[in-house]
Coordinates of C-alpha atoms and ligand atoms in Angstrom, one line a residue:
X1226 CA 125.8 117.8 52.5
X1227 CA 122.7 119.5 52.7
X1228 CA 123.6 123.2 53.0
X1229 CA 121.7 125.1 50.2
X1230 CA 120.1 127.0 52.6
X1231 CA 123.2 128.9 53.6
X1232 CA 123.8 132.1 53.3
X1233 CA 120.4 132.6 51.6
X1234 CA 118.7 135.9 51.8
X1235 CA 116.2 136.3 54.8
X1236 CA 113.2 137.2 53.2
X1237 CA 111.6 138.8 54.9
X1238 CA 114.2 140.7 56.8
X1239 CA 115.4 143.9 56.0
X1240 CA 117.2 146.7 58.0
X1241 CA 116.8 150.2 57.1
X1242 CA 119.7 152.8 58.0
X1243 CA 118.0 156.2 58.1
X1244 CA 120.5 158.9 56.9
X1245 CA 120.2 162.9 56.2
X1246 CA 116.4 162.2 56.4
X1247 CA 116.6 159.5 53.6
X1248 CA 115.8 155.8 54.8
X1249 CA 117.9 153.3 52.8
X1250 CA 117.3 149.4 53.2
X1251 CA 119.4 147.2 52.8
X1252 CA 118.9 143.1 53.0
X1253 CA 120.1 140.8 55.5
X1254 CA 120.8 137.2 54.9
X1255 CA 121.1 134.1 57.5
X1256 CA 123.1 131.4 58.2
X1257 CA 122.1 127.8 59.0
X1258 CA 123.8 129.2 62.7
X1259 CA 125.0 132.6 64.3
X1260 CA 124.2 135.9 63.6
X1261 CA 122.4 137.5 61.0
X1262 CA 124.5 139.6 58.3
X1263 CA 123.4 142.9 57.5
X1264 CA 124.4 143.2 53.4
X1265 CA 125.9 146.7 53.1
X1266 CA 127.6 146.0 49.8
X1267 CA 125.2 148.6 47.6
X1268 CA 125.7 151.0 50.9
X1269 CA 128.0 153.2 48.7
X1270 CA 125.8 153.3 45.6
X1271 CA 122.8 154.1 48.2
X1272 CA 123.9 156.7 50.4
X1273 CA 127.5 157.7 49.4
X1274 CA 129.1 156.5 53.0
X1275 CA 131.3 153.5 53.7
X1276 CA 130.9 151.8 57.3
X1277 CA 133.9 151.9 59.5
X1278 CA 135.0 148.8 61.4
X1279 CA 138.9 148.6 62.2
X1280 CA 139.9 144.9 62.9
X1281 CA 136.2 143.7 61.3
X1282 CA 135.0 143.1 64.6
X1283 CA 131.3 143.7 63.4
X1284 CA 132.2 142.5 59.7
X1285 CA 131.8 139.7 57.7
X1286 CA 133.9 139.2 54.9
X1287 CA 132.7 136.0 53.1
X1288 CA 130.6 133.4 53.4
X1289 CA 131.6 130.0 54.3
X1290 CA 131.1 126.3 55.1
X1291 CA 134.0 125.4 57.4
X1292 CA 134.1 126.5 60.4
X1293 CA 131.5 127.9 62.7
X1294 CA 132.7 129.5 66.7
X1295 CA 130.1 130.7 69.3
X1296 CA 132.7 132.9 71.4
X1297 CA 130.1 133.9 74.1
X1298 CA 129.1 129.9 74.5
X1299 CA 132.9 128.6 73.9
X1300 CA 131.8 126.3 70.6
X1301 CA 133.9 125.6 67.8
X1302 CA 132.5 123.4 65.2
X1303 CA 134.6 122.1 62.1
X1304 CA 132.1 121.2 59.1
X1305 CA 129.4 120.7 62.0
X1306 CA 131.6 118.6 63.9
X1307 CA 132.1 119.8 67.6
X1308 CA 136.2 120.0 68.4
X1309 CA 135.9 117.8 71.7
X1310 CA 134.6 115.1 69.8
X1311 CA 137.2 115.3 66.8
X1312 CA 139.8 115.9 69.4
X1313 CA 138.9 112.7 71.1
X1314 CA 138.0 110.4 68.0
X1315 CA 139.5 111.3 65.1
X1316 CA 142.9 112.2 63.7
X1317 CA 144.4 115.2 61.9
X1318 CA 145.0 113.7 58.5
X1319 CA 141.2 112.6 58.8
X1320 CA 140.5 115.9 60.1
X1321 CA 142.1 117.7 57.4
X1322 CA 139.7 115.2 55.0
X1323 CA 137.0 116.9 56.8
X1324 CA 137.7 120.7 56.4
X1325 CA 139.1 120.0 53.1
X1326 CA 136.1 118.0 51.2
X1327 CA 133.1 118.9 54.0
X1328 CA 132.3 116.0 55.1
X1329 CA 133.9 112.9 56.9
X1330 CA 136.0 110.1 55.0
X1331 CA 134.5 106.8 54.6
X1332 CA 137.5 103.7 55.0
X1333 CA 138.2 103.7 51.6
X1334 CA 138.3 107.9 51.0
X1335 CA 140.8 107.7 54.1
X1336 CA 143.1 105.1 52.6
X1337 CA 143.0 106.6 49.2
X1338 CA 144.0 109.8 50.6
X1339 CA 146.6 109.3 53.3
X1340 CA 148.2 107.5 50.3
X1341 CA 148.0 110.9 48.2
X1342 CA 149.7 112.9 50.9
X1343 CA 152.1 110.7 52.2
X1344 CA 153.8 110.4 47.9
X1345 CA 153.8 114.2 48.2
X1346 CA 155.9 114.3 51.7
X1347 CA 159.2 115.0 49.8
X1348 CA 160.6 118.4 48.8
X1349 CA 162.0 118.8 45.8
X1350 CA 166.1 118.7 46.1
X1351 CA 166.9 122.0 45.1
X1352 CA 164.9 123.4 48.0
X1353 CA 167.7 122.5 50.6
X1354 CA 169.7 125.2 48.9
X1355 CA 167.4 127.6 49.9
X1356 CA 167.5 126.6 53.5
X1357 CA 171.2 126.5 53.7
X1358 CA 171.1 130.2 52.6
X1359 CA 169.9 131.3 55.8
X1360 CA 171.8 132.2 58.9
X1361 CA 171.7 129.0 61.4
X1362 CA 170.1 131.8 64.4
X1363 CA 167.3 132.6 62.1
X1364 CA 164.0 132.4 63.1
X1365 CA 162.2 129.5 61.7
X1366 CA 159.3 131.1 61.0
X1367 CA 161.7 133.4 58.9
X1368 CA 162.9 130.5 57.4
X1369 CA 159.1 129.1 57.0
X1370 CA 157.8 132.4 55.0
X1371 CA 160.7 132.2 53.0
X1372 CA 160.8 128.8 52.0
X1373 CA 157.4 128.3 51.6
X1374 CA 157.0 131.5 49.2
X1375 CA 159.6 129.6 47.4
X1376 CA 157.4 126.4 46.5
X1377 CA 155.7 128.9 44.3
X1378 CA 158.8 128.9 41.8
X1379 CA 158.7 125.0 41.8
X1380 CA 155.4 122.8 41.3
X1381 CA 154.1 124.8 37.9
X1382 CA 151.7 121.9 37.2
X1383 CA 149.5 122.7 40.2
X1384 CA 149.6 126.6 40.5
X1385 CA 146.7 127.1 37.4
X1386 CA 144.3 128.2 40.1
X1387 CA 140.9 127.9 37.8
X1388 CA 141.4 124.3 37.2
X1389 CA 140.0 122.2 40.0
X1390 CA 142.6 119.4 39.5
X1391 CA 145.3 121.4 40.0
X1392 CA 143.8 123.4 42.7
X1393 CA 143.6 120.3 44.7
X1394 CA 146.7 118.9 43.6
X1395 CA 148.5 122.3 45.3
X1396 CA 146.2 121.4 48.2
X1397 CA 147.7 117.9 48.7
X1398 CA 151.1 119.5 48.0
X1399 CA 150.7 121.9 50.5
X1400 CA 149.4 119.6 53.3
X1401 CA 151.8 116.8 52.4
X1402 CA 154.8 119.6 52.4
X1403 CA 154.3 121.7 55.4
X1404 CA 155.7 118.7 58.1
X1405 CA 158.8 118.4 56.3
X1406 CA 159.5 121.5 55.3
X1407 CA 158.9 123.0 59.3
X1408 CA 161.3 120.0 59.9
X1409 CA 164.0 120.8 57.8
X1410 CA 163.7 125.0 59.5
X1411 CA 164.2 122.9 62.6
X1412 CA 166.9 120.6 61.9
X1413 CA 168.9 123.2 60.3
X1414 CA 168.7 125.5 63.3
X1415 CA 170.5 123.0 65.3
X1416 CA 173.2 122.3 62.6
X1417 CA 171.6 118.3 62.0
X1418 CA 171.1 117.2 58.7
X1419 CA 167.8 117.3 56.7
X1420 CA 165.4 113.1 57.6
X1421 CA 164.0 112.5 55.3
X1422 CA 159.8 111.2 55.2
X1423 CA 158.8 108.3 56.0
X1424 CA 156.0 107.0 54.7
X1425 CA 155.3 104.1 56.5
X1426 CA 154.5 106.4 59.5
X1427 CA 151.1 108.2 60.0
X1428 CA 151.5 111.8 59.5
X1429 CA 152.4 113.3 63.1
X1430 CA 154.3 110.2 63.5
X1431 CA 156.5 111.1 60.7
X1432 CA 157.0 114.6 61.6
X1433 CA 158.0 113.6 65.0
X1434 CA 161.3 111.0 63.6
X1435 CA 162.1 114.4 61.0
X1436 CA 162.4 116.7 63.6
X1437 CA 164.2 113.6 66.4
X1438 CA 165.7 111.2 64.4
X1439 CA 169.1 111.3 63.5
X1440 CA 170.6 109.4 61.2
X1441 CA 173.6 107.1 63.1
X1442 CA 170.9 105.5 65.8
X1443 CA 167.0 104.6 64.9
X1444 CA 164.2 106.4 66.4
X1445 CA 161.2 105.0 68.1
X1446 CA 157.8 107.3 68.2
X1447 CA 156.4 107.3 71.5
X1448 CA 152.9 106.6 70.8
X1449 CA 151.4 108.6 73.3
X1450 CA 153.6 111.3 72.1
X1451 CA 152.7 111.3 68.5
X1452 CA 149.2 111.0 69.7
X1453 CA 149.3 114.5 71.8
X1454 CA 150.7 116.5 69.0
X1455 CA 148.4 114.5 66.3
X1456 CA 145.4 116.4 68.8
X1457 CA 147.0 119.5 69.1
X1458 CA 147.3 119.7 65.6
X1459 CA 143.7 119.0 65.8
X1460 CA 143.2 121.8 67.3
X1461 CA 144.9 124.2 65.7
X1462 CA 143.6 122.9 62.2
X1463 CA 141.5 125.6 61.3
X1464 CA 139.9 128.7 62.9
X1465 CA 137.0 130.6 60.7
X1466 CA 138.1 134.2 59.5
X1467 CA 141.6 135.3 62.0
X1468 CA 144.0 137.5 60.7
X1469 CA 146.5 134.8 59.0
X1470 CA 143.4 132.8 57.5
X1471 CA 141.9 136.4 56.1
X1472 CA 145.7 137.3 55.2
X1473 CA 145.6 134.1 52.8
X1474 CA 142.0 134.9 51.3
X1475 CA 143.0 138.7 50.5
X1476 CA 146.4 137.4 49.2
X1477 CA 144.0 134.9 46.6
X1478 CA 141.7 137.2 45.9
X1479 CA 143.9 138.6 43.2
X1480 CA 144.4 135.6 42.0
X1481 CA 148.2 135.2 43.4
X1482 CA 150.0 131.9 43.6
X1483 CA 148.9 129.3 45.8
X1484 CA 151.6 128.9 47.6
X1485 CA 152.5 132.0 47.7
X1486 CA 149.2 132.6 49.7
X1487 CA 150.1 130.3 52.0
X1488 CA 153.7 132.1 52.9
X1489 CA 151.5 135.5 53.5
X1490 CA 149.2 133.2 56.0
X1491 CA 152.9 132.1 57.6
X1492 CA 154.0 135.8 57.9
X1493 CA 150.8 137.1 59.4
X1494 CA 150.5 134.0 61.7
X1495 CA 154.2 134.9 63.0
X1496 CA 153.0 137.6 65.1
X1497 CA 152.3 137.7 69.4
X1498 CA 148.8 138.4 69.3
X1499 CA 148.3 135.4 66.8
X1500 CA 150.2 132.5 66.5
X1501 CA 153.2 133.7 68.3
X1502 CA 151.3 133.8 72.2
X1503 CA 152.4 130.5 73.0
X1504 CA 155.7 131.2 73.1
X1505 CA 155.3 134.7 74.5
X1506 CA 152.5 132.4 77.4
X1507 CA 155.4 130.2 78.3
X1508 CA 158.0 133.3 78.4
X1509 CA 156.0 134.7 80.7
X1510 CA 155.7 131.3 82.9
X1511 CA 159.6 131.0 82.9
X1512 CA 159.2 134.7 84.3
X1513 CA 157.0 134.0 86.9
X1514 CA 159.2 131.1 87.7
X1515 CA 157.5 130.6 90.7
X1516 CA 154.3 130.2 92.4
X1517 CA 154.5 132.8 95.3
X1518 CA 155.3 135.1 92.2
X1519 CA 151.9 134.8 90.5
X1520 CA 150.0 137.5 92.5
X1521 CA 152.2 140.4 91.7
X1522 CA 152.1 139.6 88.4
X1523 CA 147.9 139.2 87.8
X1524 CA 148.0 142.9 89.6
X1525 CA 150.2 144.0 87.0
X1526 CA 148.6 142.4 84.1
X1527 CA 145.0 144.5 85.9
X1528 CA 147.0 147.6 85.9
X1529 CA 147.0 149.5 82.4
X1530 CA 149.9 151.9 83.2
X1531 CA 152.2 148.4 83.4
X1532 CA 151.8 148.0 79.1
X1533 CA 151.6 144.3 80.8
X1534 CA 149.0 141.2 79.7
X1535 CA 148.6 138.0 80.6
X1536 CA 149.8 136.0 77.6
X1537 CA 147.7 133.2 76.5
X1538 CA 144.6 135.1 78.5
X1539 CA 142.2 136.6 76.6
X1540 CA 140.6 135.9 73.0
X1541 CA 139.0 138.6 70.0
X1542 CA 135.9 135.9 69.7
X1543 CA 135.9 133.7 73.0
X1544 CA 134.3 135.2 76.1
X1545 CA 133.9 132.2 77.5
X1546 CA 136.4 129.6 78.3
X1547 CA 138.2 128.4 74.5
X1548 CA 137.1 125.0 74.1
X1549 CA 140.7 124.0 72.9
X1550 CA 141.8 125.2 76.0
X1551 CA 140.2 122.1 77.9
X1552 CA 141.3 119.9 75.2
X1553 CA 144.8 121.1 75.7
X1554 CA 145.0 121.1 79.5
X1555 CA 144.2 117.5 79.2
X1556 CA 146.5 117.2 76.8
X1557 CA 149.5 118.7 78.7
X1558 CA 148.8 116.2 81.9
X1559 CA 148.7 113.5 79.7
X1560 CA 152.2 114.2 78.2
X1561 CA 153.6 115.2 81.4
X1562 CA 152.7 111.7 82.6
X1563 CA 153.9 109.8 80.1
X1564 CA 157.5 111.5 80.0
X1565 CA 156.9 111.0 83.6
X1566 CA 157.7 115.4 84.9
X1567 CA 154.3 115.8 86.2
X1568 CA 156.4 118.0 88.9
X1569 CA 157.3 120.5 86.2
X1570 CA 157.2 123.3 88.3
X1571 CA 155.7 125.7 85.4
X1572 CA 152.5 123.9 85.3
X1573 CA 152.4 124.6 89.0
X1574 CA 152.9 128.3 87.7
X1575 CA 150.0 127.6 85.3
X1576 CA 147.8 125.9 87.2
X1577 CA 148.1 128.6 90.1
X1578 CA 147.6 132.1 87.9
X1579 CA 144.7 129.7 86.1
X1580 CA 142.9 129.7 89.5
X1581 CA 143.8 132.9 90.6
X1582 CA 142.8 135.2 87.5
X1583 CA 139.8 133.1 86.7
X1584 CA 138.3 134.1 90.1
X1585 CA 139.5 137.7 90.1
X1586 CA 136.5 140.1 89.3
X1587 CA 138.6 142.2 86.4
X1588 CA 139.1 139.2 84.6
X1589 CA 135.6 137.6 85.1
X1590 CA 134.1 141.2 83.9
X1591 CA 136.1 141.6 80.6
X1592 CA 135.6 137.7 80.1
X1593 CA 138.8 137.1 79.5
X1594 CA 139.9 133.3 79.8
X1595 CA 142.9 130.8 79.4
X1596 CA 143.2 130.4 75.6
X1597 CA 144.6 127.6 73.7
X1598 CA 148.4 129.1 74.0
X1599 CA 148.1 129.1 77.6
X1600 CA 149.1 125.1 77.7
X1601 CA 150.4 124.3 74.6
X1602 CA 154.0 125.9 75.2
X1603 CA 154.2 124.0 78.7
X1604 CA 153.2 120.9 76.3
X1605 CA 155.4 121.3 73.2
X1606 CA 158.6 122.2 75.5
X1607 CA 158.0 119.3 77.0
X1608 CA 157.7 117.2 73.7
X1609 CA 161.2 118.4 72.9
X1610 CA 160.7 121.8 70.9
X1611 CA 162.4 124.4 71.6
X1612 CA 160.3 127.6 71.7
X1613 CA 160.8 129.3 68.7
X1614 CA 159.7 126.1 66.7
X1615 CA 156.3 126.6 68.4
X1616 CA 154.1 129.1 65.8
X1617 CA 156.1 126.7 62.9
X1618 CA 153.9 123.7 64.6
X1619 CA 150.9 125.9 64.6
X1620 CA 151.5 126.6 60.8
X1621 CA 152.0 123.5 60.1
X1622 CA 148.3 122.5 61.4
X1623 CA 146.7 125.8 59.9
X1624 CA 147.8 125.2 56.6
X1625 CA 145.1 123.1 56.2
X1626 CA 142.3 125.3 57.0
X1627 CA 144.3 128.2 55.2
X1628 CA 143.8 125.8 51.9
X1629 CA 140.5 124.8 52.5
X1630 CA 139.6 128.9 53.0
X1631 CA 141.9 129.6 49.7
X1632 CA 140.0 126.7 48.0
X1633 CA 136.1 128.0 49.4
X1634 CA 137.0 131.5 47.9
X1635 CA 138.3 130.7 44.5
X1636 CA 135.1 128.8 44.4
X1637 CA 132.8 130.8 45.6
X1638 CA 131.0 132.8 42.6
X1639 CA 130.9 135.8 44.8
X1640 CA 133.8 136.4 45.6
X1641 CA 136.3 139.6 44.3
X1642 CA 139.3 141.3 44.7
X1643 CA 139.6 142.3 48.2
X1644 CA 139.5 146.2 48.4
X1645 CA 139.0 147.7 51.9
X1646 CA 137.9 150.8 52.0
X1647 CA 139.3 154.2 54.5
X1648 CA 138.8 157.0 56.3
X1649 CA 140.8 159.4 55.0
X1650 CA 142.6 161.8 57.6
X1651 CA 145.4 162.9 56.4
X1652 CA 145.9 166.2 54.1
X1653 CA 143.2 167.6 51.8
X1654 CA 144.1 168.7 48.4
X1655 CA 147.8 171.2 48.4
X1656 CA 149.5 172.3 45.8
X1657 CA 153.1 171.2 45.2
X1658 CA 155.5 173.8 45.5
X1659 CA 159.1 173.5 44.1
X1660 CA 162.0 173.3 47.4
X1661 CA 163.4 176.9 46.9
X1662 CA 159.9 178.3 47.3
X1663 CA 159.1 176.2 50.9
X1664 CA 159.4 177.5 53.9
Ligands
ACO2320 N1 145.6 140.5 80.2 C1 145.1 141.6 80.8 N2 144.1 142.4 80.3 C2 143.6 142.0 79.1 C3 144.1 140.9 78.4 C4 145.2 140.1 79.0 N3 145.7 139.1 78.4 N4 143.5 140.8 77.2 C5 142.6 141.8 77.1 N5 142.7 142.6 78.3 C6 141.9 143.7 78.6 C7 142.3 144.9 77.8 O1 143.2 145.7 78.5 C8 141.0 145.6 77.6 O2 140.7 146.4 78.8 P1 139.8 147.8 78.7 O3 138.4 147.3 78.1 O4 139.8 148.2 80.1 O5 140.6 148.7 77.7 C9 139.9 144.5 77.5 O6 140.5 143.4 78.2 C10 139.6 144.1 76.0 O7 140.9 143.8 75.4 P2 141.1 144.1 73.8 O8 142.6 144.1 73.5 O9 140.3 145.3 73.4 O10 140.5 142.8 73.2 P3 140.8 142.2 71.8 O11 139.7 141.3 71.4 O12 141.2 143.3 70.8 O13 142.2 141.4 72.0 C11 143.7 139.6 72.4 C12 142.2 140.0 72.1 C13 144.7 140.3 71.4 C14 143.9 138.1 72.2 C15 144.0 140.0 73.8 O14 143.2 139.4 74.7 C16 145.5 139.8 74.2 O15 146.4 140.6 73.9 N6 145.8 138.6 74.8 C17 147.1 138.2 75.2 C18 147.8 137.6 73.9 C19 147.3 136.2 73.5 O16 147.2 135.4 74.4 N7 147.0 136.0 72.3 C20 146.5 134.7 71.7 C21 145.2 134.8 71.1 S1 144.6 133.2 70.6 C22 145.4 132.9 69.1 O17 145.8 133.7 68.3 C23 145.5 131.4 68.8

């Protein structure tokens, strides 16, 4: 891969920041696409000031090779690749190849490594103990951060994170893991016991007959089935610097477990504005319920006094339409077709506040559009999970791209601790006082 040109200092580009009279300059660098970074590192040293930027909306915290998104042309490029065309030709364990080692897999790359992760499916043994020690109503993604932090007391031979072996070694562990570990949260939560891997299936395939299968009767994998989530889990592989992928990184930059990394990622990823909208999207469908319903509720997401949004509208880096969004629209049709409730009257809901809000001038003007979550409930309810198991799938395809950020961080020479820096509001300097003497 050709890239030595990222990230390199533009030359002859400079800005200069003119402050109490005094002109500081300060270097920029460019990528091989995107914006231009302005390097504010020695901004301190130079003029005694820190720049201000709450959720890093203007800030760029690393460097990095894997994924590149144009929000204002709705393109998201893995490695290069665009996400259409992995969505429609590849598959995720390929995919995961991809954001893992940078480039594609030749025939015998795939082979050797589908054989890797499929011997490190299992969990070790004791690890059911840990998931029996959890009330059956908890939320899987409870269960998920706390059973994932918990790999980092097993697995010592892959947790030295300066040796490359084993930092790839926790990769494939982690990858290989997630599946059955987010189908053990779910089998517990409905009182089944624990199916175990198979490794004769392809990945999604397998994840699909530990989460369905029970043991007294065999399980089939609908094809077409295994193939839908396979894309969504495409789609959801990795996403440049969000909050659970920048959770991960800050967790690793002190050097913490791998794993251990990975369960901060889970936690962060947990939340409505992330990874839990698609379950808060499709609450708000069931709410809706109907399609004569959906005007009164797009004049209440437009009115601010309401504290209402339209879930699964709206997107920090897309203003234009999310390109996973198309892919998963498609995607939802095709699985309501094959399990043959193309009727379902929610996707009526969708399809209808789709239409509406996208014409609607105070959406249009603040550019917001359907994201990803807007389908992918309507989908994965109608693949048989219920909605609490949806941010676990989403964490299940994110851990790759959490691992392949981990692994681009502890590799990049210039990288350090993560240290964010404040504005400081609160008190200036008191003196303590003992109680009998406060008023
Ligand atoms: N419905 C109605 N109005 C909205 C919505 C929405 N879904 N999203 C944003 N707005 C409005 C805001 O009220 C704000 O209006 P103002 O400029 O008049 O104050 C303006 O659009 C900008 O919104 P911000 O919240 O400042 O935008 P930000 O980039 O911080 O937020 C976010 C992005 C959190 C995704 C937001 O659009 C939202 O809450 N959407 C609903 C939740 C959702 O679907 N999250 C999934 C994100 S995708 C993912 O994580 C995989």
């Amino acid at each position: 891969m050709n890239d030595t040109t990222a990230g390199k200092a533009a030359a002859d580009k400079a800005a200069t920041l003119s402050l109490n009279g005094k002109a500081s300059q300060m270097p920029m660098r460019s990528g091989t696409i995107g914006p231009d970074v302005i390097d504010v590192g020695k901004l301190y040293a130079n003029t005694g000031c820190f720049t201000y930027d709450p959720g890093f909306t203007s800030t760029a915290n690393c460097s990095s090779r894997i994924t590149y998104i144009d929000g204002d042309e709705g393109t998201l490029l893995y490695r290069g690749y665009p996400i259409e065309q992995l969505a429609e030709g590849s598959n995720f364990l390929e995919v995961c190849y991809l954001l893992l080692h940078g480039d594609l897999p030749n025939k015998g790359q795939f082979d050797q490594f589908r054989t890797t992760i499929s011997r490190h499916t299992m969990v070790h043994e004791q690890m059911t103990r840990f998931y029996t020690g959890f009330r059956r109503d908890a939320h899987p993604m409870a269960i998920m951060t706390g059973t994932v932090g918990a790999l980092s007391a097993f697995y010592h031979d892959s947790t030295d994170i300066n040796d490359q072996t084993q930092r790839m070694i926790a990769s494939h562990r982690m990858i290989a893991k997630m599946p059955t570990m987010a189908s053990m949260a779910f089998k517990y939560s409905i009182g089944q016991p624990f199916i175990y891997p198979r490794n004769d299936l392809d990945y999604t395939a397998n994840f699909l007959q530990m989460c369905f299968a029970v043991p007294c009767e065999p399980y089939v994998v609908n094809p077409i089935l295994a193939r839908a989530l396979d894309r969504i889990f495409i789609l959801h592989a990795d996403h440049e610097q969000n909050a659970s992928t920048s959770t991960v990184r800050l967790a690793g930059s002190s050097g913490a477990n791998p794993f251990a990394c990975i369960a901060a990622g889970i936690a962060c990823l947990w939340g409505p504005a992330h990874g839990g909208a698609n379950e808060a999207a499709l609450n708000m469908l069931e709410e809706i319920g109907t399609v004569d319903r959906v005007a009164e509720y797009v004049k209440r997401a437009k009115d601010k006094n309401s504290g209402f949004r339209l879930m699964g509208f709206g997107h920090r880096v897309y203003k234009n339409y999310d390109p996973r969004a198309k892919v998963m629209q498609k995607t939802c049709h095709e699985v309501l077709d094959a399990l043959g409730v193309r009727n379902e009257p929610l996707l009526k809901v969708a399809l209808e506040l789709e239409r509406i809000a996208l014409q609607d001038e105070y959406f249009i003007e603040k550019k917001l559009y359907p994201n990803i979550d807007f389908y992918s409930g309507i989908t994965l309810r109608a693949l048989g999970f219920p909605k609490d198991m949806f941010t676990v799938l989403f964490a299940v395809a994110r851990t790759v791209g959490w691992i392949a950020q981990w692994k681009e961080m502890i590799e990049d020479p210039e990288q350090r601790i993560g240290r964010p820096r404040q504005l400081y509001i609160g008190a200036p300097r008191r003196e303590f006082a003992a109680i009998e003497k406060r008023a």
